[in-house]
Amino acid sequence: MGTAWTQQRSREEWSHRKTMMGWGLLSVLLLGLTVVFSVLLFYTFYSCGPRPCERPVCLALMANYLMTGNASALPCIDFFSFVCGNLTSGWANESRNVLEILKEENEHRLQRMLEASVSWPPDSAEEKTVRFYKACMDTDAIEVSGAEPLLQVIEELGGWRISGNWTPPDFNHTLKLLMSQYGSFPFFKAYLGPQPSPPHTPVIQIEEPEFQMPFRPDQKNYTQILRAYVSYLEQLGTLLGGDQKVVLEHAYLSITITSNLLMVANPLVQEKTEDKLIQETTIAQLQEMAPSIDWLSCLQAVFSVMTLSPSQPIIVHDLDYIKGMSQVIEQKANYRDYLQSHMILGLVSTLIPALDSHFQNAQRNLSQKLQELAGWSPISLSIPRWKKCIKETETFFKPTLGAMFVQETFSRDSQDVATQLFSEIQNAMSRHLKRLHWMDEGSQREVQIKLSQLKVEMGAPEEILKPDPTKQDYQDINFGSSYLQTVLSCSRSLHERTMRGFLGPPYRHRWKVFPWDVKAYYSMPDNVAVFPAGLLQPPFFHPSYPSSVNFGAAGSVMARELMHIFNQYLVPEGCPACDIPTLNGELLCLQKHYESISLPTGNIFNSSHTLLENAADIGALVIAMQAYKKWLQKHKGETILPSLGLSPYQLFYQSYAKVMCGSPASKDAQDLHSPPIVRIHGPLSNIPTFARHFHCPRGTPMNPSNRCQLWLSA
């Protein structure tokens, strides 16, 4: 047996070994847990990070980007070519852009809708819309009808001496019929329009007509133009059965009347402004100043939904023309047959789109001859029939056609996502206001109020998105035995609906575009931002796209329209309380920044002329990126497009540039936007995060040494 010390030592050693074994097991356990945690952490990051979007719409977008972009271009040197190179390579001598391509796609969508084999309820708005389009497309029936439908119209007007069988009608009676039943205004145009100043109540307005003869006696090449126009009128008269000698006589007199009217019309280059030309008066006063027209009778016929009196207030645009017009008619008062022929020839020209190919060829030949005499480059006038018929259908059935387009292409989900996207952009701009170091607090508050009171209309006007089930449109439209009779019935119906619209609810913003258009806009007087469904389509927007695409493309478009709120503060003396030296310095910096951008040979632009739009482009990019960053902080599950190798931020900038893709060819000098390559390189090279995400070395074109701070960099 050992001693007590030995036994004690053995117990201590055993205890020590047990302790060491425990620490070893603990270390192994900790190591295992670390490995497991690392695997879980890796899996978590992988699963929460950007995942490829495999949906068909994303794969289609990926294919679009691969097809239109030029992967061999270096994004830090030429991002325009990197994004748009293959798309614009075939546009060297054309002026095109991606929005025009989208517009053409929307036209084809309309065509497919109108030609689809869908059984609409009889006499429904949709059925009449489709029926009208098909009547327009039935060229065989139009050719068979020939001039007969138009001869019936002339007979209803009392006939004319060109036909050899007529009864001299009262001048004002014919004029009244032309304006009220046929929408033709040979001497003046009368319409309902909002007053220029608030509360914008509707008022009858009188102005010059749209002259059928677009030239003046003092114009260059007048003699050659005169011959071309005489030949045109001669063709119209003979197509309607007139004797050539009589037709020529009346054609020359008609041209003389138009020439006299043009001479009393104020030329567009005059020094007077439109505001000075507008005068408020009454029907009775106008009757004294221009007595050749029976104003009360004629206007009552045109505005039949109103009860007029001599004291009715009206607005006259250019009273001098109206007085001169009355004198021209007075001089021809004893030649009623010539006045009658003049008015009917004008009507025939307006109705040619609804007539057969003989009349249309005559008008086409005149247009080509006038282009030649004006020295313009030949313009192809060959437009597919389906496009013409869509235009005609748009004119008369806009609400229903818009509703059909929205139902087909802009789902409720699309509208909700687009509205939320706009809300993110609006909130980002509101937050960003405080960072504008040149803008005083008072001006910032003004902008904040505008933003808070701003109304956005997404997809289509409210009356299309939420139609009134009790409203029965088109019930007064009758489909006649000829296409011309159908067009005339539609024209009268449209006139009545337009007047009812003006005389209905109080003034509200009326869309300047169709729902299938691709142009967004901001109305400063009404503080309304409009984004039509036609714009919110692939490849610029889809509810299933990665958010980086929607924010970069559609989001930047939304931000750009809101940036126009700042226009009034950026012009000279527009913001007297602002830090003017700083503001002017930033605007000058912006101008120089754009002037430094390289352009293709032969392309020039005026950076001072496009300054406000350039400022809007850069500001839109800043706001859209701020909104996207905020969205990423609040949401998980961002996706990317497979096979592109682009991160979400890179995809954002690619999508931003894609909206700007356009022909590098010279652009219209009057365009307030810079050329496409400048609209891409200008904003992106001014944003540090672009250079960071594309790893652009310092000093490359897309990562310059100096940047402008008008909106601060994103």
PDB file of C-alpha atoms in Angstrom, residues 104-267:
ATOM      1  CA  GLU A 104     -45.270  50.051 -81.807  1.00  0.00           C
ATOM      2  CA  GLU A 105     -45.687  46.958 -79.629  1.00  0.00           C
ATOM      3  CA  ASN A 106     -48.689  48.592 -77.946  1.00  0.00           C
ATOM      4  CA  GLU A 107     -50.208  49.300 -81.360  1.00  0.00           C
ATOM      5  CA  HIS A 108     -49.864  45.623 -82.209  1.00  0.00           C
ATOM      6  CA  ARG A 109     -51.517  44.755 -78.891  1.00  0.00           C
ATOM      7  CA  LEU A 110     -54.456  46.947 -79.878  1.00  0.00           C
ATOM      8  CA  GLN A 111     -54.581  45.275 -83.273  1.00  0.00           C
ATOM      9  CA  ARG A 112     -54.672  41.798 -81.739  1.00  0.00           C
ATOM     10  CA  MET A 113     -57.424  42.865 -79.325  1.00  0.00           C
ATOM     11  CA  LEU A 114     -59.598  44.323 -82.084  1.00  0.00           C
ATOM     12  CA  GLU A 115     -59.081  41.382 -84.429  1.00  0.00           C
ATOM     13  CA  ALA A 116     -59.487  38.644 -81.791  1.00  0.00           C
ATOM     14  CA  SER A 117     -62.355  36.182 -82.086  1.00  0.00           C
ATOM     15  CA  VAL A 118     -64.250  37.384 -79.031  1.00  0.00           C
ATOM     16  CA  SER A 119     -68.038  37.460 -78.825  1.00  0.00           C
ATOM     17  CA  TRP A 120     -68.950  40.705 -77.103  1.00  0.00           C
ATOM     18  CA  PRO A 121     -72.533  41.324 -75.954  1.00  0.00           C
ATOM     19  CA  PRO A 122     -74.588  42.842 -78.815  1.00  0.00           C
ATOM     20  CA  ASP A 123     -74.664  46.665 -78.814  1.00  0.00           C
ATOM     21  CA  SER A 124     -72.184  46.789 -75.930  1.00  0.00           C
ATOM     22  CA  ALA A 125     -69.483  49.450 -75.985  1.00  0.00           C
ATOM     23  CA  GLU A 126     -66.865  46.787 -76.750  1.00  0.00           C
ATOM     24  CA  GLU A 127     -68.937  45.295 -79.565  1.00  0.00           C
ATOM     25  CA  LYS A 128     -69.384  48.700 -81.203  1.00  0.00           C
ATOM     26  CA  THR A 129     -65.697  49.482 -80.840  1.00  0.00           C
ATOM     27  CA  VAL A 130     -64.675  46.248 -82.575  1.00  0.00           C
ATOM     28  CA  ARG A 131     -67.448  46.632 -85.147  1.00  0.00           C
ATOM     29  CA  PHE A 132     -66.233  50.104 -86.106  1.00  0.00           C
ATOM     30  CA  TYR A 133     -62.651  48.882 -86.520  1.00  0.00           C
ATOM     31  CA  LYS A 134     -63.803  46.043 -88.769  1.00  0.00           C
ATOM     32  CA  ALA A 135     -65.921  48.443 -90.846  1.00  0.00           C
ATOM     33  CA  CYS A 136     -62.829  50.568 -91.334  1.00  0.00           C
ATOM     34  CA  MET A 137     -60.819  47.518 -92.380  1.00  0.00           C
ATOM     35  CA  ASP A 138     -63.459  46.459 -94.933  1.00  0.00           C
ATOM     36  CA  THR A 139     -61.858  48.278 -97.868  1.00  0.00           C
ATOM     37  CA  ASP A 140     -63.768  46.188-100.398  1.00  0.00           C
ATOM     38  CA  ALA A 141     -67.073  47.608 -99.183  1.00  0.00           C
ATOM     39  CA  ILE A 142     -65.631  51.140 -99.146  1.00  0.00           C
ATOM     40  CA  GLU A 143     -64.410  50.782-102.731  1.00  0.00           C
ATOM     41  CA  VAL A 144     -67.791  49.453-103.896  1.00  0.00           C
ATOM     42  CA  SER A 145     -69.559  52.466-102.312  1.00  0.00           C
ATOM     43  CA  GLY A 146     -67.308  54.861-104.232  1.00  0.00           C
ATOM     44  CA  ALA A 147     -68.417  58.510-104.228  1.00  0.00           C
ATOM     45  CA  GLU A 148     -72.116  57.763-103.686  1.00  0.00           C
ATOM     46  CA  PRO A 149     -72.125  58.276 -99.853  1.00  0.00           C
ATOM     47  CA  LEU A 150     -70.439  61.655-100.299  1.00  0.00           C
ATOM     48  CA  LEU A 151     -72.869  62.718-103.030  1.00  0.00           C
ATOM     49  CA  GLN A 152     -75.702  62.019-100.583  1.00  0.00           C
ATOM     50  CA  VAL A 153     -74.063  64.333 -98.039  1.00  0.00           C
ATOM     51  CA  ILE A 154     -73.726  67.105-100.639  1.00  0.00           C
ATOM     52  CA  GLU A 155     -77.393  66.700-101.530  1.00  0.00           C
ATOM     53  CA  GLU A 156     -78.349  67.047 -97.850  1.00  0.00           C
ATOM     54  CA  LEU A 157     -76.415  70.330 -97.820  1.00  0.00           C
ATOM     55  CA  GLY A 158     -78.444  71.666-100.740  1.00  0.00           C
ATOM     56  CA  GLY A 159     -76.159  70.529-103.539  1.00  0.00           C
ATOM     57  CA  TRP A 160     -73.698  72.715-105.462  1.00  0.00           C
ATOM     58  CA  ARG A 161     -73.390  74.161-108.945  1.00  0.00           C
ATOM     59  CA  ILE A 162     -70.516  71.804-109.806  1.00  0.00           C
ATOM     60  CA  SER A 163     -73.089  69.011-110.116  1.00  0.00           C
ATOM     61  CA  GLY A 164     -75.405  71.203-112.255  1.00  0.00           C
ATOM     62  CA  ASN A 165     -78.394  70.435-110.036  1.00  0.00           C
ATOM     63  CA  TRP A 166     -78.787  72.655-107.018  1.00  0.00           C
ATOM     64  CA  THR A 167     -80.948  75.255-105.292  1.00  0.00           C
ATOM     65  CA  PRO A 168     -79.065  78.288-103.939  1.00  0.00           C
ATOM     66  CA  PRO A 169     -79.261  77.793-100.162  1.00  0.00           C
ATOM     67  CA  ASP A 170     -78.919  80.369 -97.432  1.00  0.00           C
ATOM     68  CA  PHE A 171     -75.214  80.803 -96.562  1.00  0.00           C
ATOM     69  CA  ASN A 172     -75.710  80.674 -92.782  1.00  0.00           C
ATOM     70  CA  HIS A 173     -77.985  77.632 -93.094  1.00  0.00           C
ATOM     71  CA  THR A 174     -75.260  75.646 -94.892  1.00  0.00           C
ATOM     72  CA  LEU A 175     -72.617  76.893 -92.451  1.00  0.00           C
ATOM     73  CA  LYS A 176     -74.798  75.834 -89.504  1.00  0.00           C
ATOM     74  CA  LEU A 177     -75.249  72.323 -90.931  1.00  0.00           C
ATOM     75  CA  LEU A 178     -71.568  71.939 -91.711  1.00  0.00           C
ATOM     76  CA  MET A 179     -70.489  72.847 -88.192  1.00  0.00           C
ATOM     77  CA  SER A 180     -73.184  71.030 -86.221  1.00  0.00           C
ATOM     78  CA  GLN A 181     -73.733  67.886 -88.311  1.00  0.00           C
ATOM     79  CA  TYR A 182     -70.391  67.352 -90.032  1.00  0.00           C
ATOM     80  CA  GLY A 183     -67.845  68.945 -87.703  1.00  0.00           C
ATOM     81  CA  SER A 184     -66.504  71.115 -90.531  1.00  0.00           C
ATOM     82  CA  PHE A 185     -65.460  74.708 -89.742  1.00  0.00           C
ATOM     83  CA  PRO A 186     -64.565  76.481 -93.001  1.00  0.00           C
ATOM     84  CA  PHE A 187     -64.317  80.053 -91.662  1.00  0.00           C
ATOM     85  CA  PHE A 188     -63.776  79.796 -87.905  1.00  0.00           C
ATOM     86  CA  LYS A 189     -63.571  77.084 -85.254  1.00  0.00           C
ATOM     87  CA  ALA A 190     -65.957  77.032 -82.277  1.00  0.00           C
ATOM     88  CA  TYR A 191     -65.449  74.760 -79.295  1.00  0.00           C
ATOM     89  CA  LEU A 192     -65.892  74.502 -75.542  1.00  0.00           C
ATOM     90  CA  GLY A 193     -62.725  74.980 -73.552  1.00  0.00           C
ATOM     91  CA  PRO A 194     -61.723  75.879 -69.997  1.00  0.00           C
ATOM     92  CA  GLN A 195     -61.126  79.505 -69.176  1.00  0.00           C
ATOM     93  CA  PRO A 196     -57.395  80.296 -68.964  1.00  0.00           C
ATOM     94  CA  SER A 197     -57.669  81.340 -65.316  1.00  0.00           C
ATOM     95  CA  PRO A 198     -59.220  79.505 -62.319  1.00  0.00           C
ATOM     96  CA  PRO A 199     -61.769  78.101 -61.761  1.00  0.00           C
ATOM     97  CA  HIS A 200     -61.377  76.998 -65.410  1.00  0.00           C
ATOM     98  CA  THR A 201     -65.116  76.934 -66.079  1.00  0.00           C
ATOM     99  CA  PRO A 202     -66.036  75.908 -69.654  1.00  0.00           C
ATOM    100  CA  VAL A 203     -66.692  78.715 -72.113  1.00  0.00           C
ATOM    101  CA  ILE A 204     -67.365  78.911 -75.875  1.00  0.00           C
ATOM    102  CA  GLN A 205     -64.175  79.835 -77.713  1.00  0.00           C
ATOM    103  CA  ILE A 206     -63.803  81.139 -81.287  1.00  0.00           C
ATOM    104  CA  GLU A 207     -60.566  81.007 -83.253  1.00  0.00           C
ATOM    105  CA  GLU A 208     -59.111  80.611 -86.747  1.00  0.00           C
ATOM    106  CA  PRO A 209     -59.974  77.402 -88.627  1.00  0.00           C
ATOM    107  CA  GLU A 210     -57.465  74.781 -89.709  1.00  0.00           C
ATOM    108  CA  PHE A 211     -56.970  75.978 -93.278  1.00  0.00           C
ATOM    109  CA  GLN A 212     -57.101  73.254 -95.895  1.00  0.00           C
ATOM    110  CA  MET A 213     -54.706  75.246 -98.098  1.00  0.00           C
ATOM    111  CA  PRO A 214     -51.488  75.503 -96.040  1.00  0.00           C
ATOM    112  CA  PHE A 215     -49.800  78.379 -97.870  1.00  0.00           C
ATOM    113  CA  ARG A 216     -50.034  82.164 -98.329  1.00  0.00           C
ATOM    114  CA  PRO A 217     -49.784  84.273-101.494  1.00  0.00           C
ATOM    115  CA  ASP A 218     -46.530  85.813-100.244  1.00  0.00           C
ATOM    116  CA  GLN A 219     -44.935  82.370 -99.738  1.00  0.00           C
ATOM    117  CA  LYS A 220     -41.986  80.992-101.702  1.00  0.00           C
ATOM    118  CA  ASN A 221     -42.951  78.721-104.639  1.00  0.00           C
ATOM    119  CA  TYR A 222     -46.503  80.062-104.434  1.00  0.00           C
ATOM    120  CA  THR A 223     -47.189  79.551-108.140  1.00  0.00           C
ATOM    121  CA  GLN A 224     -46.083  75.899-108.134  1.00  0.00           C
ATOM    122  CA  ILE A 225     -47.994  75.221-104.909  1.00  0.00           C
ATOM    123  CA  LEU A 226     -51.064  76.889-106.400  1.00  0.00           C
ATOM    124  CA  ARG A 227     -50.945  74.614-109.445  1.00  0.00           C
ATOM    125  CA  ALA A 228     -50.655  71.531-107.236  1.00  0.00           C
ATOM    126  CA  TYR A 229     -53.622  72.602-105.125  1.00  0.00           C
ATOM    127  CA  VAL A 230     -55.763  73.467-108.164  1.00  0.00           C
ATOM    128  CA  SER A 231     -54.997  70.032-109.597  1.00  0.00           C
ATOM    129  CA  TYR A 232     -56.036  68.455-106.293  1.00  0.00           C
ATOM    130  CA  LEU A 233     -59.381  70.300-106.152  1.00  0.00           C
ATOM    131  CA  GLU A 234     -59.963  69.488-109.812  1.00  0.00           C
ATOM    132  CA  GLN A 235     -59.565  65.785-109.023  1.00  0.00           C
ATOM    133  CA  LEU A 236     -62.026  65.995-106.141  1.00  0.00           C
ATOM    134  CA  GLY A 237     -64.622  67.805-108.252  1.00  0.00           C
ATOM    135  CA  THR A 238     -64.381  65.402-111.194  1.00  0.00           C
ATOM    136  CA  LEU A 239     -64.527  62.365-108.884  1.00  0.00           C
ATOM    137  CA  LEU A 240     -67.869  63.802-107.728  1.00  0.00           C
ATOM    138  CA  GLY A 241     -69.193  64.019-111.276  1.00  0.00           C
ATOM    139  CA  GLY A 242     -68.438  67.669-112.020  1.00  0.00           C
ATOM    140  CA  ASP A 243     -67.578  69.126-115.429  1.00  0.00           C
ATOM    141  CA  GLN A 244     -63.855  69.927-115.588  1.00  0.00           C
ATOM    142  CA  LYS A 245     -64.363  73.520-116.745  1.00  0.00           C
ATOM    143  CA  VAL A 246     -66.867  74.284-113.995  1.00  0.00           C
ATOM    144  CA  VAL A 247     -64.710  72.512-111.408  1.00  0.00           C
ATOM    145  CA  LEU A 248     -61.655  74.592-112.307  1.00  0.00           C
ATOM    146  CA  GLU A 249     -63.654  77.809-112.072  1.00  0.00           C
ATOM    147  CA  HIS A 250     -64.910  76.965-108.584  1.00  0.00           C
ATOM    148  CA  ALA A 251     -61.509  75.641-107.519  1.00  0.00           C
ATOM    149  CA  TYR A 252     -59.820  78.954-108.332  1.00  0.00           C
ATOM    150  CA  LEU A 253     -62.535  80.917-106.507  1.00  0.00           C
ATOM    151  CA  SER A 254     -62.227  78.639-103.473  1.00  0.00           C
ATOM    152  CA  ILE A 255     -58.474  79.224-103.409  1.00  0.00           C
ATOM    153  CA  THR A 256     -59.058  82.974-103.688  1.00  0.00           C
ATOM    154  CA  ILE A 257     -61.360  82.892-100.644  1.00  0.00           C
ATOM    155  CA  THR A 258     -58.816  80.899 -98.638  1.00  0.00           C
ATOM    156  CA  SER A 259     -55.997  83.256 -99.693  1.00  0.00           C
ATOM    157  CA  ASN A 260     -58.015  86.265 -98.540  1.00  0.00           C
ATOM    158  CA  LEU A 261     -58.676  84.589 -95.184  1.00  0.00           C
ATOM    159  CA  LEU A 262     -55.001  83.737 -94.755  1.00  0.00           C
ATOM    160  CA  MET A 263     -54.023  87.342 -95.438  1.00  0.00           C
ATOM    161  CA  VAL A 264     -56.228  88.623 -92.601  1.00  0.00           C
ATOM    162  CA  ALA A 265     -55.013  85.878 -90.247  1.00  0.00           C
ATOM    163  CA  ASN A 266     -52.197  86.875 -87.922  1.00  0.00           C
ATOM    164  CA  PRO A 267     -48.993  85.066 -88.927  1.00  0.00           C
TER     165      PRO A 267
END
